Short mmCIF file of C-alpha atoms in Angstrom, two decimals:
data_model
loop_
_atom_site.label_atom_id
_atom_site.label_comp_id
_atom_site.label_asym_id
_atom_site.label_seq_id
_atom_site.Cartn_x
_atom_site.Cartn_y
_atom_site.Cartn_z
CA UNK A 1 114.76 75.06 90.02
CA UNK A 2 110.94 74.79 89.78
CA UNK A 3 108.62 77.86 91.01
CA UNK A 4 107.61 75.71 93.61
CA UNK A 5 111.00 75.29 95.05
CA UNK A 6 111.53 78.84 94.82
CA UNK A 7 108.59 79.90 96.73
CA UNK A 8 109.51 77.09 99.52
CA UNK A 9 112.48 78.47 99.98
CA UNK A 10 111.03 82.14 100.79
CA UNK A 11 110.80 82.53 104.85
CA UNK A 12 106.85 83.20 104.98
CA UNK A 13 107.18 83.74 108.61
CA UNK A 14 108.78 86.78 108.18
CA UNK A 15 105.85 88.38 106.68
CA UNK A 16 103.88 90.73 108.24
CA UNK A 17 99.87 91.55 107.33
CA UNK A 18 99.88 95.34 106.73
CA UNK A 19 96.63 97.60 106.47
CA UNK A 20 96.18 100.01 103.75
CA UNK A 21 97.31 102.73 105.69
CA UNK A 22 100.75 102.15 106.98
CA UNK A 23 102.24 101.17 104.02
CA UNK A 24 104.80 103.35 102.12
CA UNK A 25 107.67 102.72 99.43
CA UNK A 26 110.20 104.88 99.69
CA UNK A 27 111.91 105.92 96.46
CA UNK A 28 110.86 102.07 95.13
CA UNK A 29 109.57 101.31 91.47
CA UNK A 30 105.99 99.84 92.88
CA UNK A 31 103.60 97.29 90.56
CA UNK A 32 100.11 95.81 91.10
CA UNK A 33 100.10 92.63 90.88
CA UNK A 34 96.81 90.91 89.64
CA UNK A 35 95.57 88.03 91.68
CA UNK A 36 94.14 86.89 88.16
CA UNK A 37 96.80 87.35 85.57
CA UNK A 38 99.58 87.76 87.63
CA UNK A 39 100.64 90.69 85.90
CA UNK A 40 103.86 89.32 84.12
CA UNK A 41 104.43 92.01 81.45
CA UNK A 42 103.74 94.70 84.52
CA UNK A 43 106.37 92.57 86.67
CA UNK A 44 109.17 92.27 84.04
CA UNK A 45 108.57 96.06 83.01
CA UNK A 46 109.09 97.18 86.50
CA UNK A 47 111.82 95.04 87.11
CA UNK A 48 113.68 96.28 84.41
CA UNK A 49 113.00 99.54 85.04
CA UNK A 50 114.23 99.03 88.81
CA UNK A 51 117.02 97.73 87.93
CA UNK A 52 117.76 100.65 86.01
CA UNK A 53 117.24 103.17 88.51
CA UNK A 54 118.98 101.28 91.06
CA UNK A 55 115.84 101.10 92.82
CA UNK A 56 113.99 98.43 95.03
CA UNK A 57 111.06 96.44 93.40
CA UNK A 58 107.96 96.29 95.46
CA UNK A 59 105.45 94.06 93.90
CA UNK A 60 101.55 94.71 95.59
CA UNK A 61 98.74 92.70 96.07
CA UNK A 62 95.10 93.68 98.18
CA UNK A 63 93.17 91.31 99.13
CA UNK A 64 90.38 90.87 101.01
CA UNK A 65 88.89 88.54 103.84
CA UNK A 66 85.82 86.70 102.84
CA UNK A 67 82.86 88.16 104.80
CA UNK A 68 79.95 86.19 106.95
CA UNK A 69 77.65 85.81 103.78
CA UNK A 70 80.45 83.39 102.72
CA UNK A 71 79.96 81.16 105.08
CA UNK A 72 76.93 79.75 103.70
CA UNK A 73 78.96 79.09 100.61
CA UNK A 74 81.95 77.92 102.37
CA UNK A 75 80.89 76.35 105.40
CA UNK A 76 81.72 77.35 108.43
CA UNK A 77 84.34 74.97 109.16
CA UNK A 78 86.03 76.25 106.70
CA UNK A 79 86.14 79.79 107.87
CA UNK A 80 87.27 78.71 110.95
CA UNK A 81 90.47 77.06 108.87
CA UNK A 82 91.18 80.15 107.06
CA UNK A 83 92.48 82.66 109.74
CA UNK A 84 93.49 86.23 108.27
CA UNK A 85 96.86 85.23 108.92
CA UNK A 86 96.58 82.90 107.04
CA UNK A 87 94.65 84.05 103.85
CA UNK A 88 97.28 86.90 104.09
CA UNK A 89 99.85 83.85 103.96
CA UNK A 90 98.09 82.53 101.31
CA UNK A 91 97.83 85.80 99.27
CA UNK A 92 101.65 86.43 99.91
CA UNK A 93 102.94 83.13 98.43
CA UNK A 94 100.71 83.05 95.72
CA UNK A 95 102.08 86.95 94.76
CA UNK A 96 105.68 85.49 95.09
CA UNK A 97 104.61 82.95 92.66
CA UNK A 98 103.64 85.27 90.30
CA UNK A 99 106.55 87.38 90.63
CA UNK A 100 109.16 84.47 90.20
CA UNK A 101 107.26 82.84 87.00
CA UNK A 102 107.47 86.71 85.91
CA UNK A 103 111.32 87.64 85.74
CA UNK A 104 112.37 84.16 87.90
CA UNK A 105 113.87 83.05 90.85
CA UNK A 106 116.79 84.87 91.24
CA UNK A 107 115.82 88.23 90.84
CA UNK A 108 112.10 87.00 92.87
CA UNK A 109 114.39 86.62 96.13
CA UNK A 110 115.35 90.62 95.56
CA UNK A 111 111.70 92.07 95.50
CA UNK A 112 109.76 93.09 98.28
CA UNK A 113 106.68 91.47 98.93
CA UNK A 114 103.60 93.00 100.24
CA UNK A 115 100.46 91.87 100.48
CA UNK A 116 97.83 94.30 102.09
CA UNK A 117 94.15 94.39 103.14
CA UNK A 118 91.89 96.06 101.45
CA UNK A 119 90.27 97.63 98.28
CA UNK A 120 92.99 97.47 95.58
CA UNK A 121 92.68 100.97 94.13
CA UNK A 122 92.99 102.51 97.53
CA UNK A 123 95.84 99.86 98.05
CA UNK A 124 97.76 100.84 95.17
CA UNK A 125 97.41 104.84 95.97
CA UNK A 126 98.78 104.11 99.38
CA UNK A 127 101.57 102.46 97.52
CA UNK A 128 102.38 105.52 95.35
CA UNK A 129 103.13 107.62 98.18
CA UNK A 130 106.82 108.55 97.74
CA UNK A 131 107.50 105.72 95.57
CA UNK A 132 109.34 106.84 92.13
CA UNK A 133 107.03 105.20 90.05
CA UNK A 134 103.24 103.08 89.94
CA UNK A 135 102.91 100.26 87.35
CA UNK A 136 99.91 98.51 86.89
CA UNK A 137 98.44 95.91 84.06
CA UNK A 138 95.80 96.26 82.24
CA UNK A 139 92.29 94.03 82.83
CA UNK A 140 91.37 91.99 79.69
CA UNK A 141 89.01 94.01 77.79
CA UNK A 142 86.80 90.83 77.70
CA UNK A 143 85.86 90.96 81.51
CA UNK A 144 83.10 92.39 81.78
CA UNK A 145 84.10 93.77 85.39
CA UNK A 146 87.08 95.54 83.71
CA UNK A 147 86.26 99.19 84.57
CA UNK A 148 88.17 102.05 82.96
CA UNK A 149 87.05 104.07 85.77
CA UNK A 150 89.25 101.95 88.24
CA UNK A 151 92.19 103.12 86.07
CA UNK A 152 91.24 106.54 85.66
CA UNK A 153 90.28 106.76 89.57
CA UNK A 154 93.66 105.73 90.19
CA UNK A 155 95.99 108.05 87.62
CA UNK A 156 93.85 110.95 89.09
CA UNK A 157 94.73 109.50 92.95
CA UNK A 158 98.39 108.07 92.88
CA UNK A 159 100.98 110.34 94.52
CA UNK A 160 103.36 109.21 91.88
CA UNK A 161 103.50 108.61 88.02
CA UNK A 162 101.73 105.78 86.97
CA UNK A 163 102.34 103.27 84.02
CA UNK A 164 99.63 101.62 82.84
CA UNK A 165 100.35 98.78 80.29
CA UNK A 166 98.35 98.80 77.54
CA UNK A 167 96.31 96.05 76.31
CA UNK A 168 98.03 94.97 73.73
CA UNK A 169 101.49 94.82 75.37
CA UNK A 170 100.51 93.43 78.06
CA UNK A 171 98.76 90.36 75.54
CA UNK A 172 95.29 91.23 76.17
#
């Protein structure tokens, strides 16, 4: 079955746009999921790892509404078209297609998707709290935006242990 299928498949309507703050995983193995890479060594570590433990998989994405200085870009019918329903829609089924080209569609239908507003290091703490465990990826060291102080801000922050995957393994 193709990834497309897969994600077609997944009731959308079910899914609810949640702010930073009232988000919590209890006792859940919780990864960051990149809106670049799409994080597949982070997803198939924490999957494995879930499994393991027994535990739920929550994968995470923030994301962010474009602002008014957009519009100039983008036109402002095209604001109009792009609800924060639906970039939140958007968001979530492009996060489920990560996840399911990551450790496929079976295990994809088990995770719990979440897709939440807002900056993703203050997105990800939020997530920590009472999960077991954090896993994030690594940024490719050749982005020039890729900040060891987002990392470091966020070890020091989480309200659970993090795993951070390094470079290399993750094929950086």
């Amino acid at each position: 079955m193709s990834v497309s299928s897969s994600i077609a498949r997944l009731d959308l309507r079910e899914f609810d746009i949640r702010t930073a703050s009232d988000y919590s995983a209890d006792g859940a193995v919780v990864v960051g999921v990149s809106n670049r890479s799409g994080s597949p060594v982070a997803v198939a570590w924490a999957w494995d790892l879930a499994q393991r433990l027994n535990v739920p998989l929550v994968a995470v994405r923030a994301y962010r509404r474009p602002g008014a200085a957009s519009s100039a870009f983008m036109g402002t019918r095209s604001l109009l078209k792009r609800t924060p329903q639906r970039i939140a829609e958007e968001t979530n089924a492009a996060l489920i297609k990560h996840v399911v080209e990551s450790i496929g569609d079976e295990a994809g239908h088990k995770v719990v998707y979440r897709v939440v507003e807002g900056d993703r290091r203050q997105v990800l703490v939020d997530s920590s709290r009472n999960a077991a465990l954090l896993v994030i990826d690594s940024p490719p060291q050749r982005r020039v935006s890729a900040d060891p102080s987002f990392r470091q801000s966020l070890l020091l922050s989480a309200k659970c242990p993090v795993v951070s995957m390094p470079p290399r393994v993750a094929g950086y």
